[in-house]
Tab-separated table of C-alpha atoms and ligand atoms in Angstrom:
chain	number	residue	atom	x	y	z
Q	1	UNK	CA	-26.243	-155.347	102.040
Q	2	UNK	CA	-25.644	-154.085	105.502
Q	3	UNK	CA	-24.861	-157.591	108.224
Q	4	UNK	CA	-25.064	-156.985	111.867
Q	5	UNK	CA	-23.466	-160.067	113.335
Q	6	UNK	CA	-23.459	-160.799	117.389
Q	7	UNK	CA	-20.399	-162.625	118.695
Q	8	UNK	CA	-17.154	-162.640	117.158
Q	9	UNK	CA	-16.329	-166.222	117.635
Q	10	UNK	CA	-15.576	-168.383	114.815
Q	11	UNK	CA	-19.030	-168.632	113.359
Q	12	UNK	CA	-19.261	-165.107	113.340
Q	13	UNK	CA	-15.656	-163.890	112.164
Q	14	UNK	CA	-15.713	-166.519	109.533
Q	15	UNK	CA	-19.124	-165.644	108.059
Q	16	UNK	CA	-17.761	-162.087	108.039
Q	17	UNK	CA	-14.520	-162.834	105.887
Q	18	UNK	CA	-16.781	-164.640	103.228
Q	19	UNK	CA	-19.187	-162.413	102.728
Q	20	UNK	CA	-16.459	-158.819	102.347
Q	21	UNK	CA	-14.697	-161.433	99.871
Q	22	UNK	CA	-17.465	-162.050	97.851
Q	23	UNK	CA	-19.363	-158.102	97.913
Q	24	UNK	CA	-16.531	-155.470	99.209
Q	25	UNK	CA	-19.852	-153.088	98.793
Q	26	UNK	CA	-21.033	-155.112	102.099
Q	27	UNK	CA	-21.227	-153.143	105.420
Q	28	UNK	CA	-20.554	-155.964	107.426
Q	29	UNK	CA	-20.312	-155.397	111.726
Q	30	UNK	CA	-19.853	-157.249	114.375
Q	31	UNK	CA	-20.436	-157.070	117.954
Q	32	UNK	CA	-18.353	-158.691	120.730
Q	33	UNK	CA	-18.516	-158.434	124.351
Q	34	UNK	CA	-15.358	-159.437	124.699
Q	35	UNK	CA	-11.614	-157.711	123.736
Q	36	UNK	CA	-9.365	-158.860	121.283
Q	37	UNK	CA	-7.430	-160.976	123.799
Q	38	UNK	CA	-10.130	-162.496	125.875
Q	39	UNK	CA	-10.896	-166.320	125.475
Q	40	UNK	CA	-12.235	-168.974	127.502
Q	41	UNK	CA	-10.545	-172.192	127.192
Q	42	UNK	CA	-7.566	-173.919	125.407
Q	43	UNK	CA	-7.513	-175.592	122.423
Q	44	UNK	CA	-9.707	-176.651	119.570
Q	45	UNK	CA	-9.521	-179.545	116.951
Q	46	UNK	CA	-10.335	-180.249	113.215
Q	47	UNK	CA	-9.688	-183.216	111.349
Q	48	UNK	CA	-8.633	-183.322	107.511
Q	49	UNK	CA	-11.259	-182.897	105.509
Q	50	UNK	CA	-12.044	-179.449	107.764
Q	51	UNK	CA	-9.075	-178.299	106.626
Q	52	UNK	CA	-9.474	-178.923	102.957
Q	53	UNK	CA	-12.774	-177.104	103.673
Q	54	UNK	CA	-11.359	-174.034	104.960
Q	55	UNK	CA	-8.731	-174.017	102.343
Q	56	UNK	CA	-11.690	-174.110	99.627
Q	57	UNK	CA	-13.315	-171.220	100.982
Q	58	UNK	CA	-10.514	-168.752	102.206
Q	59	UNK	CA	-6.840	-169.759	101.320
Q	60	UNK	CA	-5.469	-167.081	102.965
Q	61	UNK	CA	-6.651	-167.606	106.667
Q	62	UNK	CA	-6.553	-171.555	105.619
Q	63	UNK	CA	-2.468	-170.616	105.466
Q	64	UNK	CA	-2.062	-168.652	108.423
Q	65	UNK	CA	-4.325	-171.281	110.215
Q	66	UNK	CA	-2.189	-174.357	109.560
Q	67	UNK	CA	1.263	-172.503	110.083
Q	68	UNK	CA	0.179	-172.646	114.123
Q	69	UNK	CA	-0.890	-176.234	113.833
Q	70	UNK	CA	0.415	-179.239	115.510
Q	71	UNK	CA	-0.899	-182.291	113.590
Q	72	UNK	CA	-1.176	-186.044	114.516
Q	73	UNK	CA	-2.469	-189.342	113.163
Q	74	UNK	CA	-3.318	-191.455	116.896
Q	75	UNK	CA	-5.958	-191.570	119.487
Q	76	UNK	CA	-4.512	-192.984	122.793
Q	77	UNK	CA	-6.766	-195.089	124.522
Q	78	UNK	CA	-5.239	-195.402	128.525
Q	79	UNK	CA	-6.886	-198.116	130.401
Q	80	UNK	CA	-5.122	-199.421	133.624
Q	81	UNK	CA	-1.332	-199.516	132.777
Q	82	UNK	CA	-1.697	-199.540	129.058
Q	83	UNK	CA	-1.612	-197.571	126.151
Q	84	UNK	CA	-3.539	-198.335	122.654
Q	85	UNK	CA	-2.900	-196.592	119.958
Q	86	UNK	CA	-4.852	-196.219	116.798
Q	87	UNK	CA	-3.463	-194.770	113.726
Q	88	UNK	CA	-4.838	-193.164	110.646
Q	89	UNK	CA	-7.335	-190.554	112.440
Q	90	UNK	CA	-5.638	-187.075	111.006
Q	91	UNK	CA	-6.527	-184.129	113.034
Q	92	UNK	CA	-4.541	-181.158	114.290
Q	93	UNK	CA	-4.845	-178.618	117.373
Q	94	UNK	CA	-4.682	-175.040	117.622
Q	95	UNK	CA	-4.992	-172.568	120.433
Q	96	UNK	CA	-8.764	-171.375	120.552
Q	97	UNK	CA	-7.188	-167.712	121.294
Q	98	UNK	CA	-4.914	-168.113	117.882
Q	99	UNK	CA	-7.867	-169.083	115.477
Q	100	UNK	CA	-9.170	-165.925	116.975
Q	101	UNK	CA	-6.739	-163.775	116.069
Q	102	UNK	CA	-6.083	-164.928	112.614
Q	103	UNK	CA	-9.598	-164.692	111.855
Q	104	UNK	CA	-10.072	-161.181	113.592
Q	105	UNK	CA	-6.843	-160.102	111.125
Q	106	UNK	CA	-8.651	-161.248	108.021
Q	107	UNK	CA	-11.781	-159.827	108.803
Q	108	UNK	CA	-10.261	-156.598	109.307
Q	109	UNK	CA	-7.603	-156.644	106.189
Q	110	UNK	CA	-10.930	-157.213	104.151
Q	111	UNK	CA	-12.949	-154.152	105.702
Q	112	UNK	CA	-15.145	-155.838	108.513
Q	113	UNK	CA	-16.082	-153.188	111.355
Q	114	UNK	CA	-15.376	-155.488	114.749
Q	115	UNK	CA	-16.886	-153.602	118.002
Q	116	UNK	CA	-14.928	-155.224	120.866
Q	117	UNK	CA	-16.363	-154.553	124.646
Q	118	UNK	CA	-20.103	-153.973	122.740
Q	119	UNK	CA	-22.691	-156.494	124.482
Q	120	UNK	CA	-25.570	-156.629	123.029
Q	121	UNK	CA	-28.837	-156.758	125.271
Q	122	UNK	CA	-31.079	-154.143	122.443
Q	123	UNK	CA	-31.502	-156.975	119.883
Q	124	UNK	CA	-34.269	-155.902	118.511
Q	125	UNK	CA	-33.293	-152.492	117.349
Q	126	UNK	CA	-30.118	-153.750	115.696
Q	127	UNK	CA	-32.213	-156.104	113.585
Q	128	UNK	CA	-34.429	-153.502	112.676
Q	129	UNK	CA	-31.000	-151.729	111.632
Q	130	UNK	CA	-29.795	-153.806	109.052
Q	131	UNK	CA	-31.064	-156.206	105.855
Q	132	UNK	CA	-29.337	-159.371	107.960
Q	133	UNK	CA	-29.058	-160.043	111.570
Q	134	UNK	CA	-26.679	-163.029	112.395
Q	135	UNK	CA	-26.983	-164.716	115.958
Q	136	UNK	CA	-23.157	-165.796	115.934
Q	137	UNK	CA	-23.484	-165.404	120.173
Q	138	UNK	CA	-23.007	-168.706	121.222
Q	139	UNK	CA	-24.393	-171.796	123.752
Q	140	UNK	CA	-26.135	-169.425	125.640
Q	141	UNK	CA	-27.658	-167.108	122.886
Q	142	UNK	CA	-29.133	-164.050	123.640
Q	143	UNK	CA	-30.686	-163.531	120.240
Q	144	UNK	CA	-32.438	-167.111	120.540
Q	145	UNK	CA	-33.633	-166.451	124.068
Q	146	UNK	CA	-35.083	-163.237	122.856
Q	147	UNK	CA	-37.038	-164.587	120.238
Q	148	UNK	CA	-37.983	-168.519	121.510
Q	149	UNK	CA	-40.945	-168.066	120.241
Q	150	UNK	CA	-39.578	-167.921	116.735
Q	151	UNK	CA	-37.076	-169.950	116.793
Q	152	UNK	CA	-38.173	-172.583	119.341
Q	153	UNK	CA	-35.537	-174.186	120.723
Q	154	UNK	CA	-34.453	-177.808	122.330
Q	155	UNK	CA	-32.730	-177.337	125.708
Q	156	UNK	CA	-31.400	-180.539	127.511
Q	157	UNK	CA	-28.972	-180.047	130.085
Q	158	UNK	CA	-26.633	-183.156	130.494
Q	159	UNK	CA	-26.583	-185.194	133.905
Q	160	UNK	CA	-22.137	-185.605	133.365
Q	161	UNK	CA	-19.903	-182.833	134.527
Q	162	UNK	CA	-16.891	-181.703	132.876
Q	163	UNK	CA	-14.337	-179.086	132.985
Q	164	UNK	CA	-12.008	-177.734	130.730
Q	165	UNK	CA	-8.213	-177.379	132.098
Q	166	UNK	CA	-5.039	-176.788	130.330
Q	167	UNK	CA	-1.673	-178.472	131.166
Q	168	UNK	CA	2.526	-178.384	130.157
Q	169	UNK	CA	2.307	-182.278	129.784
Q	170	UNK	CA	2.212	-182.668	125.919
Q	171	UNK	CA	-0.534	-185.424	124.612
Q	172	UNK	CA	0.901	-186.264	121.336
Q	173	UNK	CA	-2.349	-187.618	119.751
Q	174	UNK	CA	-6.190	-187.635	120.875
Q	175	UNK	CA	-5.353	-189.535	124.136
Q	176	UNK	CA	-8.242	-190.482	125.811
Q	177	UNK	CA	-7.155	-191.259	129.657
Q	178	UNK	CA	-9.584	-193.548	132.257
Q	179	UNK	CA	-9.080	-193.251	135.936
Q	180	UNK	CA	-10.625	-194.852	138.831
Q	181	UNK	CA	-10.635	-194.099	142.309
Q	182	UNK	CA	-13.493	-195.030	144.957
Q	183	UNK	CA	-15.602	-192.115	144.239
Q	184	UNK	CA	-16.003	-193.430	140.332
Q	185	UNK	CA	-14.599	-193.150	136.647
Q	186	UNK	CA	-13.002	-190.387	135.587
Q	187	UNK	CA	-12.194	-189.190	131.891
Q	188	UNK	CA	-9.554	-187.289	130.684
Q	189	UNK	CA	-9.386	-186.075	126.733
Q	190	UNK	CA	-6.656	-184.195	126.081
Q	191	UNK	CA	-4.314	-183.226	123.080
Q	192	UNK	CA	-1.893	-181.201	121.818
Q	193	UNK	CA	-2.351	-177.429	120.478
Q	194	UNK	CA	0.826	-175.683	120.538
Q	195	UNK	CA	4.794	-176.746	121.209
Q	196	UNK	CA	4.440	-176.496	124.797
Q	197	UNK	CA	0.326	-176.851	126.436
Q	198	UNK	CA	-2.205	-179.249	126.109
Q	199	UNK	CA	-5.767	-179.628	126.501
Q	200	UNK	CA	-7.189	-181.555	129.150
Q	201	UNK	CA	-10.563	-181.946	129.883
Q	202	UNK	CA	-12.262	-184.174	132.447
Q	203	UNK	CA	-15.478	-185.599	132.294
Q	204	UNK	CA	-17.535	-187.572	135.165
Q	205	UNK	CA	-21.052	-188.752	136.035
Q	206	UNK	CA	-23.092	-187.362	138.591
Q	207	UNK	CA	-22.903	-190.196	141.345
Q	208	UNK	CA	-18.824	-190.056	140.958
Q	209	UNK	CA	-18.774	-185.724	141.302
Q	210	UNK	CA	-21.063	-186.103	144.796
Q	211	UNK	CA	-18.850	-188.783	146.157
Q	212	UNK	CA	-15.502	-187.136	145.050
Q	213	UNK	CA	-17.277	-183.601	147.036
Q	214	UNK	CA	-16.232	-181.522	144.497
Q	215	UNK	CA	-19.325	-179.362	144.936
Q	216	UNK	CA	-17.850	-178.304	148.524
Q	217	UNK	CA	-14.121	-177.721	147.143
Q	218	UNK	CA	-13.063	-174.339	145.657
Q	219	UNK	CA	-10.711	-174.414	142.188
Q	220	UNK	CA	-7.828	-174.792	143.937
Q	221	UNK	CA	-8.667	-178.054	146.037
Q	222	UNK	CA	-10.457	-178.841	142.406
Q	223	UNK	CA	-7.393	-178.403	140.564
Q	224	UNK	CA	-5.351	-181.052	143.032
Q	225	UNK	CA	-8.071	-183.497	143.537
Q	226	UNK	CA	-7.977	-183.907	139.615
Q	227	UNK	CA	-4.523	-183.178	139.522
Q	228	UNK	CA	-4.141	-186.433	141.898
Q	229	UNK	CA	-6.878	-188.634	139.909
Q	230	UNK	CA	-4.580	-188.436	136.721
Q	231	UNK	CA	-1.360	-187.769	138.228
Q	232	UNK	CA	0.499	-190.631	136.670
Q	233	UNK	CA	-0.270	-189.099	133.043
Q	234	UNK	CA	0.405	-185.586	133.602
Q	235	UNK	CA	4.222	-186.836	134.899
Q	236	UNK	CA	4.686	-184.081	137.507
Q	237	UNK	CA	3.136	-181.184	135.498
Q	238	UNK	CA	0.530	-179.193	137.074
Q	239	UNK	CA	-3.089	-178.769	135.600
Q	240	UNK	CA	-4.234	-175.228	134.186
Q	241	UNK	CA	-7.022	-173.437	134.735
Q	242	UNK	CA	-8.639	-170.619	133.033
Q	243	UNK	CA	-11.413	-169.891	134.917
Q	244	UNK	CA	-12.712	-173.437	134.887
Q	245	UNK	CA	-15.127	-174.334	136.324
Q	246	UNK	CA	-17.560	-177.651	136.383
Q	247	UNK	CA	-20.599	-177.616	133.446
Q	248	UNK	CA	-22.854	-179.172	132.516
Q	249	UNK	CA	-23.407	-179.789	128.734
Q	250	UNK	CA	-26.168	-178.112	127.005
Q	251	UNK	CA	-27.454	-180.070	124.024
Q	252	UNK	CA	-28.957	-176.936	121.963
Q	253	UNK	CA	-31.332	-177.769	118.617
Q	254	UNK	CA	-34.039	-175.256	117.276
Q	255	UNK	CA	-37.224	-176.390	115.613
Q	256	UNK	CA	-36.402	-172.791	113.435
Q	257	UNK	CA	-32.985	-171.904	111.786
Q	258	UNK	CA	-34.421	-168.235	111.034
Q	259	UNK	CA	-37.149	-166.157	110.632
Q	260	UNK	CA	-37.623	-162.471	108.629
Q	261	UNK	CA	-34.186	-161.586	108.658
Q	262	UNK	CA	-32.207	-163.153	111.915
Q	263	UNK	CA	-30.778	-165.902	111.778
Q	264	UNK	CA	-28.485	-168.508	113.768
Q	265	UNK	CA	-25.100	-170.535	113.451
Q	266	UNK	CA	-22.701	-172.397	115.273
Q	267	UNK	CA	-23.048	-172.623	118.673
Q	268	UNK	CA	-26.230	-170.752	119.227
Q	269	UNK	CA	-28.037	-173.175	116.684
Q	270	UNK	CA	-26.833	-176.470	117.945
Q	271	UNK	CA	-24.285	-178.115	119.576
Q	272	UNK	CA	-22.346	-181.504	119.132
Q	273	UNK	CA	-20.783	-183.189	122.618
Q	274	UNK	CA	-17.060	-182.105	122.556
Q	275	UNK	CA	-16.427	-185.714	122.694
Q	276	UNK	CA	-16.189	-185.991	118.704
Q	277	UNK	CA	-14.603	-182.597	118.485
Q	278	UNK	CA	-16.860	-180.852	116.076
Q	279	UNK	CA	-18.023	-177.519	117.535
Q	280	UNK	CA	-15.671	-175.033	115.757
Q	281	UNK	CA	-16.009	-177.160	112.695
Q	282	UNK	CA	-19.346	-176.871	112.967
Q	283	UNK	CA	-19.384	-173.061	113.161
Q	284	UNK	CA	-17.069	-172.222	110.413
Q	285	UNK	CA	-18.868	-174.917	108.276
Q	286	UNK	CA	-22.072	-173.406	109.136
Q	287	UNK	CA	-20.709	-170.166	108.025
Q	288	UNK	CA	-19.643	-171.547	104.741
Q	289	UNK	CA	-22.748	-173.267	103.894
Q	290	UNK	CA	-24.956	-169.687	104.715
Q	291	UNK	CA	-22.197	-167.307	102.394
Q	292	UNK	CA	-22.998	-169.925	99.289
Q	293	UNK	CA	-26.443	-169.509	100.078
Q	294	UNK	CA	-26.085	-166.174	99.913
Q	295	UNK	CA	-24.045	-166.397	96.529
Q	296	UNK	CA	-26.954	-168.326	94.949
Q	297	UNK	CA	-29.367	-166.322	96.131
Q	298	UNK	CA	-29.986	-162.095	96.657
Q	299	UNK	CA	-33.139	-162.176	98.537
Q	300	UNK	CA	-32.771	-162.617	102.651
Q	301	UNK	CA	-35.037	-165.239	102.608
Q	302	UNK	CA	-34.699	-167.143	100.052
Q	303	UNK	CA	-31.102	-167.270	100.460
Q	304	UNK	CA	-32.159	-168.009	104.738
Q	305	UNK	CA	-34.406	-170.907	103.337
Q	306	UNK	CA	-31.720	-172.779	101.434
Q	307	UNK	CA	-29.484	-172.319	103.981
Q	308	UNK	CA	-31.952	-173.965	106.267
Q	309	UNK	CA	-32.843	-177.032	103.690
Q	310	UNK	CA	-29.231	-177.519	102.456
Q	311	UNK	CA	-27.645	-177.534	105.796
Q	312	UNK	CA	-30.105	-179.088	108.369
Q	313	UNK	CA	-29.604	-182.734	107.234
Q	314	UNK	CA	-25.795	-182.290	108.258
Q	315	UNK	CA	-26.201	-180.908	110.991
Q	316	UNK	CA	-28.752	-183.644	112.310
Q	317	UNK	CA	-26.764	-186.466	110.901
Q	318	UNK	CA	-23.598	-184.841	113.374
Q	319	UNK	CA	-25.323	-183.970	116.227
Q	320	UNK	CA	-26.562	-188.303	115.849
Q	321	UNK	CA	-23.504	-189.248	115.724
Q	322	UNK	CA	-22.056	-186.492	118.832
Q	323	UNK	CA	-25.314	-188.102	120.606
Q	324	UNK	CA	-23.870	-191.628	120.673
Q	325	UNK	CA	-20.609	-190.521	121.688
Q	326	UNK	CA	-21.904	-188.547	123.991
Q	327	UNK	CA	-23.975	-191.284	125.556
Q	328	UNK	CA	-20.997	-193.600	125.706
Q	329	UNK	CA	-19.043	-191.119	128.222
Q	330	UNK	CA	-22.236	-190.730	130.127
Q	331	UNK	CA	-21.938	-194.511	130.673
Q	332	UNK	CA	-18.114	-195.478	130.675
Q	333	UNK	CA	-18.317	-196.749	134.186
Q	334	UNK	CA	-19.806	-199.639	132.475
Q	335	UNK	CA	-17.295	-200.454	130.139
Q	336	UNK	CA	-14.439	-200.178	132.871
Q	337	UNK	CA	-14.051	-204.141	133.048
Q	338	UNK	CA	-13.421	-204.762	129.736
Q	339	UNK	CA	-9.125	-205.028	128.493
Q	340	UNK	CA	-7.813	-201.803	127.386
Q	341	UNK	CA	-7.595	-203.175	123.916
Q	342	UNK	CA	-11.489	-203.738	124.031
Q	343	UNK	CA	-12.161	-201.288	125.619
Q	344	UNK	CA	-10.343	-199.499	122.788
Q	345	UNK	CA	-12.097	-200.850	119.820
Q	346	UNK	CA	-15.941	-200.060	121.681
Q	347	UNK	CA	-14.252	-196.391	122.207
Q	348	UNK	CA	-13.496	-196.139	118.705
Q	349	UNK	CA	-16.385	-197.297	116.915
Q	350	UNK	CA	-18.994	-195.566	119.918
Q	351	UNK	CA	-20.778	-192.906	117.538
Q	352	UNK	CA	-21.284	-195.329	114.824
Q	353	UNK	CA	-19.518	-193.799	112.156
Q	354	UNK	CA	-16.468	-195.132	112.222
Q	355	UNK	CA	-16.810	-199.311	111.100
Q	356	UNK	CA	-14.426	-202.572	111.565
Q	357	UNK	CA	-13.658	-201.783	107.896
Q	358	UNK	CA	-12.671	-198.008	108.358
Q	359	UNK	CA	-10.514	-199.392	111.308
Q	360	UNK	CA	-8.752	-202.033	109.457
Q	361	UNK	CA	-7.727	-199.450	106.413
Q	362	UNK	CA	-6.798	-196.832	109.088
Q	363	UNK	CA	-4.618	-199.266	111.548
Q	364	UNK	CA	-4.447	-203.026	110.325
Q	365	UNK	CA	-2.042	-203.463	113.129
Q	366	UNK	CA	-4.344	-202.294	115.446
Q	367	UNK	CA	-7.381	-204.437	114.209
Q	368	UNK	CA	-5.105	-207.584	114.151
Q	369	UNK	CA	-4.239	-206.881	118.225
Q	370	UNK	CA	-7.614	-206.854	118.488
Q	371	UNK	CA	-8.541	-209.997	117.045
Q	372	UNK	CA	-5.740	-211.866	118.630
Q	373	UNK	CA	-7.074	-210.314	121.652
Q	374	UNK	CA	-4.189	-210.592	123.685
Q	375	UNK	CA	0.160	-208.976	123.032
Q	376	UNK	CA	-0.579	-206.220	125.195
Q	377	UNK	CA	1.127	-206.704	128.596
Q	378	UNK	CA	-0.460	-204.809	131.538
A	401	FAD	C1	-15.077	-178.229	126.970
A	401	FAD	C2	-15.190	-177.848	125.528
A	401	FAD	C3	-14.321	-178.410	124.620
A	401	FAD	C4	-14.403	-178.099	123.263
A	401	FAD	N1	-13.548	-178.715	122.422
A	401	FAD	C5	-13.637	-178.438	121.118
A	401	FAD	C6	-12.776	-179.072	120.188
A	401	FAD	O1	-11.913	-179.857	120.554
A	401	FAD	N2	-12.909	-178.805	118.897
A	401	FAD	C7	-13.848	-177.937	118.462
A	401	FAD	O2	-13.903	-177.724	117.265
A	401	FAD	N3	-14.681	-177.311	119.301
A	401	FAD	C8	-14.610	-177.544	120.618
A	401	FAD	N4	-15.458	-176.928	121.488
A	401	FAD	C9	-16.571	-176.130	120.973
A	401	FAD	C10	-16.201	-174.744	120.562
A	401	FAD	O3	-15.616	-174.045	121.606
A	401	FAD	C11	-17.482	-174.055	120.056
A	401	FAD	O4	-18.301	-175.027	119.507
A	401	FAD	C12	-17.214	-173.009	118.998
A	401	FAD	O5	-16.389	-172.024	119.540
A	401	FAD	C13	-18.526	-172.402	118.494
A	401	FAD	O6	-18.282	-171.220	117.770
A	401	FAD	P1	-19.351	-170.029	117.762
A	401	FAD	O7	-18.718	-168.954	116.950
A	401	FAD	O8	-20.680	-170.539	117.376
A	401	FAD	O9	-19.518	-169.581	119.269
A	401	FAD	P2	-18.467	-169.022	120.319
A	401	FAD	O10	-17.084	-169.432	119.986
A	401	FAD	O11	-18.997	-169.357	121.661
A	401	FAD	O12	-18.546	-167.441	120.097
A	401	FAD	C14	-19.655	-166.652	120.495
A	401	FAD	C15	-19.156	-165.257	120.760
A	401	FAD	O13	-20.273	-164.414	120.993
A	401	FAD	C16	-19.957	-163.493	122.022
A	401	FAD	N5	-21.240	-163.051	122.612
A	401	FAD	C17	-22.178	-163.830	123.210
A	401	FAD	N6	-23.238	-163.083	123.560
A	401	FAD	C18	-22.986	-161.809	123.159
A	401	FAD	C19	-23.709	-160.593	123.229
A	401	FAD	N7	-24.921	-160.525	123.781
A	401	FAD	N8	-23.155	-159.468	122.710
A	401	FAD	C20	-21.916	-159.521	122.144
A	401	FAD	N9	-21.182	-160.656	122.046
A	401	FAD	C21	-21.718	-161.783	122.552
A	401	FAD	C22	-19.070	-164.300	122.965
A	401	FAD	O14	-18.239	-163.463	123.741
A	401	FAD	C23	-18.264	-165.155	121.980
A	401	FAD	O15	-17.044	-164.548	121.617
A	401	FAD	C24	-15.391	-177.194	122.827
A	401	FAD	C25	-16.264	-176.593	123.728
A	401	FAD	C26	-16.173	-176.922	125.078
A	401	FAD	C27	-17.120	-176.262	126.031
């Protein structure tokens, strides 16, 4: 089968290494606008049962992928002048640009063509070039805008603002950090990826970005008026930035996963609030779920329509969840009276998925501070 894939982000790589495993006879290419070395960003998260995922499907990147890991078992709640912890959430961190490389490795051990510095703005002909096109491009898709018609898709554009910054100050843990000043609540989530950086990335409503004026202020009067909002938990180090900038989330669904023989994953397909983490997960386990397809099935579409009807029901069930969570940060000024070991259990159990019960078996200790409802000094 010859695969033209566009974007060589996780989604994309990763469907790449499954499919050479499975058929060496495929001619599999990808196209990337970017170089080898070029990322946006820091860090990226997976919990667990992602990881006995990726080990399932390809041990040998699963190997490589862990070796670069930094692993922890806590979210960090920071309310006021006190820190909750809850333990028994397993996740680890790795550097968005690392996962990259390991991936672009594997693809290439196993035979995959990668085209670095190729944009593609001709999809058409490539489509018409090949038995498979895969839209692997990302948020802002070219391949869905180019065919909306077919693939008619959701776009809602999120009223909260966030940016993603980097920083020396290592977050051992999920730490989820709420400041006030008079302009409003801001919220920091920031963890661990590698021995010595951290991501941080800050989230605030509308009515709190006007007051603060960071519209008028360029990065580098962004970078200290954030800097100065959450100075007492970066302890002297300075925020990162990598070309960030202030976004708005994009919520992305399509009523259409595919049609003849183009389809989408990952990001271009839909998107989960980076609030629960998910979005590389998401890709890669998108990737997964289309490679089986194709391994149960040789025709394009057949094997497109059981991807479609196999993994849609996942997808929607996540992207529920992601909304609630989501939702919650678009409204944590409200939540700002309640104690920080409240406020902790609300932040915890926000998407809906995670219950009293899962709490208790996670972190009794945590659930019992709760209950008493007091022990906490602040
Ligand atoms: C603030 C923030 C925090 C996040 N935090 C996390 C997290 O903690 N954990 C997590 O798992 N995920 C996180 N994500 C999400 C994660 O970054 C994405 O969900 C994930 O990378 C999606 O993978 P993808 O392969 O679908 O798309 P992408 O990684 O976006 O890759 C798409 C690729 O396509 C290329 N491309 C696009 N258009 C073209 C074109 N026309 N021609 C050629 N190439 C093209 C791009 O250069 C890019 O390399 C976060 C995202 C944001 C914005």
């Amino acid at each position: 089968m010859k695969i033209n894939i566009i974007g060589g982000g996780p989604a994309g790589l990763y469907f790449a290494i499954l499919m050479k495993k499975a058929d060496a006879g495929h001619q599999i290419r990808i196209y990337e606008r970017n170089g080898p070395d070029d990322t946006f960003g820091w860090g990226v998260v997976f919990s667990g049962k992602t990881l006995a995922n990726l080990r399932a499907a390809d041990e040998v990147s699963h190997a490589d992928i862990t070796k670069e890991f930094e692993a922890w078992d806590n979210v960090d709640v920071v309310h006021r002048q006190t820190k909750v912890s809850i333990h028994g959430n397993s996740f680890s961190g790795i550097a968005r640009l690392q996962l990259l490389k390991i991936l672009q490795r594997r693809a290439e051990e196993l035979g995959v063509e990668i085209k670095f510095h190729s944009e593609i703005h001709d999809v058409e002909s490539l489509r018409h070039d090949c038995d498979l096109l895969l839209a692997a491009d990302g948020v802002n898709s070219t391949v869905r805008l180019r065919y909306a018609e077919q693939f008619q898709p959701e776009l809602d554009i999120r009223a909260n603002r966030y940016i993603w910054y980097g920083t020396h100050q290592l977050f051992h843990g999920l730490t989820l950090t709420f400041r006030e000043n008079s302009a409003g609540v801001f919220a920091a989530h920031s963890y661990k990826f590698s021995p010595t950086t951290s991501t941080f990335i800050v989230e605030c409503d509308p009515q709190t970005w006007s007051k603060a004026g960071l519209e008028q202020m360029n990065s580098e009067e962004t970078l200290d008026y954030v800097g100065d909002v959450f100075a007492q938990d970066l302890n002297g180090h300075k925020l990162l930035s990598n070309n960030s900038k202030w976004i708005n989330f994009l919520l992305v669904r399509n009523r259409k996963w595919f049609f003849e023989n183009v389809v989408l994953i990952g990001d271009a397909l839909h998107t989960a609030h980076f609030s629960i983490g998910s979005g590389t997960k998401l890709a890669i386990e998108d990737a997964i779920a289309l490679a089986e397809s194709f391994r149960q099935h040789t025709e394009v579409s057949e094997a497109l329509d059981h991807f479609e009807k196999s993994r849609r029901p996942v997808i929607e069930d996540y992207q529920a969840a992601a909304f609630e969570s989501m939702r919650w940060f678009e409204n944590a000024a409200q939540y700002m009276n309640l104690r920080p070991i409240e406020l902790a259990y609300v932040l915890m159990t926000r998407s809906g998925r995670v219950s009293y019960d899962d709490l208790k078996r996670r972190d009794p200790a945590f659930i019992a501070q709760y209950e008493l409802g007091h022990g906490l000094h602040e």
